[in-house]
C-alpha positions as a LaTeX table, in Angstrom:
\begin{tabular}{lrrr}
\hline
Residue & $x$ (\AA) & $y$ (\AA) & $z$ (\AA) \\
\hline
Unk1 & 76.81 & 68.33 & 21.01 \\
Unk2 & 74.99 & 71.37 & 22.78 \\
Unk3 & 76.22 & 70.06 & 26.12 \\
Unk4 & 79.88 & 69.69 & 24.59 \\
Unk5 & 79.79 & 73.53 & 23.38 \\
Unk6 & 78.53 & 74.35 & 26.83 \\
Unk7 & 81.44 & 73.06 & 28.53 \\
Unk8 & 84.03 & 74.32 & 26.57 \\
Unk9 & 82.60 & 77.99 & 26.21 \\
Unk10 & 82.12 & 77.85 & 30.27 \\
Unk11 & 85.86 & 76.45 & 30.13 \\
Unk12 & 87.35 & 79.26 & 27.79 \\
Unk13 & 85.22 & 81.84 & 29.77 \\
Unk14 & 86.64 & 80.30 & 32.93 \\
Unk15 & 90.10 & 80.60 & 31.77 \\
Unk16 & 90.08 & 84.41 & 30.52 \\
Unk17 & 89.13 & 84.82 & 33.97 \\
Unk18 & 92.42 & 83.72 & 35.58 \\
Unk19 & 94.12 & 86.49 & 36.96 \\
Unk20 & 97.58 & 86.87 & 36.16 \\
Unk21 & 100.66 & 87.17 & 38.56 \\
Unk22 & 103.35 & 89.39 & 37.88 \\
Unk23 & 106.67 & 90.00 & 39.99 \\
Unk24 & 108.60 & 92.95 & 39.79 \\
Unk25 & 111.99 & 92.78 & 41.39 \\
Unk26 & 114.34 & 95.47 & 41.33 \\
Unk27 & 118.21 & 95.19 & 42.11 \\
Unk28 & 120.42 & 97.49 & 44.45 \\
Unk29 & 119.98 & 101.03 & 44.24 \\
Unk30 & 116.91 & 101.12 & 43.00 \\
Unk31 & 115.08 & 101.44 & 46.55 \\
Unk32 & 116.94 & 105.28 & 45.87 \\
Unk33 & 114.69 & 106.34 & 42.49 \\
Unk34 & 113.33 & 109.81 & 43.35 \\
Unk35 & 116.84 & 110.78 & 45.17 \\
Unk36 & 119.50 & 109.38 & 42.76 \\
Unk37 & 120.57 & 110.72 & 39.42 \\
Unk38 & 117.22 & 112.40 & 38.63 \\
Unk39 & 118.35 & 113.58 & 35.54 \\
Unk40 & 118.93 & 109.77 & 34.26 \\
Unk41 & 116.07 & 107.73 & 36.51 \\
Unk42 & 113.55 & 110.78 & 37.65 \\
Unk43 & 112.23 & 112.15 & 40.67 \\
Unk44 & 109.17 & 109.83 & 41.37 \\
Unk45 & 109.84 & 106.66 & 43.93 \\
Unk46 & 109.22 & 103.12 & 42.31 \\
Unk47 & 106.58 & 102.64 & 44.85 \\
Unk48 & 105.04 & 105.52 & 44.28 \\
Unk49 & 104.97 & 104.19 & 40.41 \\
Unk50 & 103.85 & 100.59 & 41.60 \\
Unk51 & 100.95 & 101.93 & 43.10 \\
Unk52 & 99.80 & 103.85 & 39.57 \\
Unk53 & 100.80 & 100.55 & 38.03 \\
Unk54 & 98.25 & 99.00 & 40.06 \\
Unk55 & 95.57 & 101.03 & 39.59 \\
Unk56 & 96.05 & 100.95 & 35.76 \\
Unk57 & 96.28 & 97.07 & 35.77 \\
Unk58 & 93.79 & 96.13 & 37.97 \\
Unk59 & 92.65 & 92.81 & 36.68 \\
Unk60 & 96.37 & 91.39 & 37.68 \\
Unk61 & 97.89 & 90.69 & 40.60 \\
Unk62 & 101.37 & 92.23 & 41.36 \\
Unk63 & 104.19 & 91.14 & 43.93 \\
Unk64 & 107.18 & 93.91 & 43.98 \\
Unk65 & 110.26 & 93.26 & 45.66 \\
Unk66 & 113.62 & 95.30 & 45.65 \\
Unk67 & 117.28 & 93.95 & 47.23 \\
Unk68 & 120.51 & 95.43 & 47.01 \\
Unk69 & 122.15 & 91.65 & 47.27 \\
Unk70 & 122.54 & 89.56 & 44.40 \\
Unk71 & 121.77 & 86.28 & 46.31 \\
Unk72 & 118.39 & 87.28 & 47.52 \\
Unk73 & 117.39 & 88.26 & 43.70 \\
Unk74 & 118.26 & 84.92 & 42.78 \\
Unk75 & 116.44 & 83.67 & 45.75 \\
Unk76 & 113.28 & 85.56 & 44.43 \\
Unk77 & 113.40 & 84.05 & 40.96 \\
Unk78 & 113.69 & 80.59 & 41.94 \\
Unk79 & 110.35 & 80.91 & 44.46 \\
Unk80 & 108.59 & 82.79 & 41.68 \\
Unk81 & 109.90 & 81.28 & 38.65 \\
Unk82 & 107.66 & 78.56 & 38.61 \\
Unk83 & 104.24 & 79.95 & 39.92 \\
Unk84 & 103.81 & 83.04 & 38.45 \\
Unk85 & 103.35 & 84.58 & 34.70 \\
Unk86 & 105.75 & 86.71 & 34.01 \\
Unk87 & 108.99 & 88.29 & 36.40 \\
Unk88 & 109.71 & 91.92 & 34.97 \\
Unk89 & 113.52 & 92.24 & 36.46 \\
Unk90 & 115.59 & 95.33 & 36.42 \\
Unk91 & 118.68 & 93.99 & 38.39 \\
Unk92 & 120.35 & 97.23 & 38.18 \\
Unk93 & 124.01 & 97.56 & 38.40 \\
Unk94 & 123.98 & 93.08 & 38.70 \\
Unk95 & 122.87 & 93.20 & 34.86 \\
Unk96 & 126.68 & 93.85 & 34.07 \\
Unk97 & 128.24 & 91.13 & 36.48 \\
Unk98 & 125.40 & 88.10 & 37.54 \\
Unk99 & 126.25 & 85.19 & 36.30 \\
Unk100 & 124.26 & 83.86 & 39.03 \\
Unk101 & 121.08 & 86.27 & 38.07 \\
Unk102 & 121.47 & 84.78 & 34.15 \\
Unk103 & 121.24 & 81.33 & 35.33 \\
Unk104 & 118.59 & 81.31 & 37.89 \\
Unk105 & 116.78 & 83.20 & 35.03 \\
Unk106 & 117.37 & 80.58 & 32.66 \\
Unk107 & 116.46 & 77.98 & 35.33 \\
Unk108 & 112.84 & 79.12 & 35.68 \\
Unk109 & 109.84 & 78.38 & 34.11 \\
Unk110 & 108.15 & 81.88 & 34.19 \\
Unk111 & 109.28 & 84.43 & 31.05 \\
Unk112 & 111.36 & 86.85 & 32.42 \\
Unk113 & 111.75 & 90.80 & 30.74 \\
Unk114 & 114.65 & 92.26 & 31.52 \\
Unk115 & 113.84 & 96.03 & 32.06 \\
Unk116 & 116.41 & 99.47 & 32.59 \\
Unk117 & 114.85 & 103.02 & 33.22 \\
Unk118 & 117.73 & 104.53 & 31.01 \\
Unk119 & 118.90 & 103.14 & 27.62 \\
Unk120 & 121.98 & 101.27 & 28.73 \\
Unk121 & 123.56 & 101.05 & 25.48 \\
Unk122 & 123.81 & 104.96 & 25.38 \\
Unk123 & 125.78 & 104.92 & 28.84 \\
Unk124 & 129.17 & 104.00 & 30.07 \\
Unk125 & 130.40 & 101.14 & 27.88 \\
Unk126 & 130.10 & 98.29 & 31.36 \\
Unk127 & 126.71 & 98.98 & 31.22 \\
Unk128 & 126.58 & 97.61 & 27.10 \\
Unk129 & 126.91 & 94.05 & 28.76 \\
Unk130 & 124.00 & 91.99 & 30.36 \\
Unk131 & 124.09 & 88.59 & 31.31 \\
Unk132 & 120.26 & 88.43 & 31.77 \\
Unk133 & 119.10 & 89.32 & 28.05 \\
Unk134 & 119.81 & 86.23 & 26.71 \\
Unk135 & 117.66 & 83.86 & 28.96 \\
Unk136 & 115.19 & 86.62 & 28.93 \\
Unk137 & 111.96 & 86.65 & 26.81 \\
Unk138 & 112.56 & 90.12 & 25.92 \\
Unk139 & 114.20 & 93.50 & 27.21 \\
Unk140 & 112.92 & 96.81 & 27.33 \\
Unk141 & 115.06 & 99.87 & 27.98 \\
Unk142 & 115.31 & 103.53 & 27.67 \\
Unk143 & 111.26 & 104.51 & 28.16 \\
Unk144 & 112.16 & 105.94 & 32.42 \\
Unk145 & 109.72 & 104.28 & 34.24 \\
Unk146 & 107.61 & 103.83 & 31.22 \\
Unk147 & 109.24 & 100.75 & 30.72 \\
Unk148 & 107.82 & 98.58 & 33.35 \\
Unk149 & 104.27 & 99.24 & 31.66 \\
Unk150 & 105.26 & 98.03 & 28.23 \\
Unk151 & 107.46 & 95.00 & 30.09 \\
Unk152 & 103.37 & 94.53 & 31.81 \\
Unk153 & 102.11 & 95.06 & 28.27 \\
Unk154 & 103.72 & 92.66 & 26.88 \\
Unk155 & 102.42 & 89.60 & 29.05 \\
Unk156 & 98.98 & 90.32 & 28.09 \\
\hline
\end{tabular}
């Protein structure tokens, strides 16, 4: 019995210890945060914020990648969709339109949150639509750049 309990604490102990992988991919014209529409996504660069997300997250390990073509996202997802623990995804303007995004999304094993620096839903009626929400685990929107850290937050 004392041998059992040894095991399966060292096991437990073993498995908090994993470190977790998150991906980060961003869709086209997001490589621009910093330079466009300041007043709706704010004047710091997304790799200027992945490096405080980093720091602030330490104990996981984080892959970012941005494209401006819809094919390459969908690439992405399917070669991290099954290895990694969570996808945070902020396909931009590709939110509105992807069928392609929605599916690979909902072909995956890895939870994907669908994120958005601005609160869609008070924008330009297009943007109401999103083809990723519903194979998503969740969606968090409106909190700038904020938003990425609660998407993290929320796969811990």
């Amino acid at each position: 019995m004392t041998l059992f309990f040894y095991i399966k604490t060292n096991y437990l102990f073993l498995q908090k210890q994993k470190i977790m992988k998150i991906a980060i991919l961003n869709g086209p014209n997001l490589n621009l945060l910093g330079k466009r529409e300041p007043e709706i996504y704010g004047s710091q660069t997304f790799e200027d914020y992945f490096e405080i997300l980093k720091a602030k997250f330490p104990q996981l390990e984080f892959v970012y990648y941005q494209s401006n073509i819809e094919g390459e996202l969908i690439g992405k997802i399917q070669e991290l969709g099954f290895s990694y623990d969570g996808i945070i995804l902020n396909a931009g303007a590709y939110t509105h339109t992807s069928v392609g995004i929605g599916d690979a999304i909902k072909a995956v094993t890895t939870p994907v949150i669908e994120v958005h620096i601005s609160n869609t839903y008070g924008r330009e009626s297009f943007r109401h639509q999103s083809y990723i929400s519903g194979n998503a685990k969740g969606v968090i929107l409106g909190f700038g750049l904020k938003s990425y850290d609660l998407a993290i937050q929320s796969f811990l």
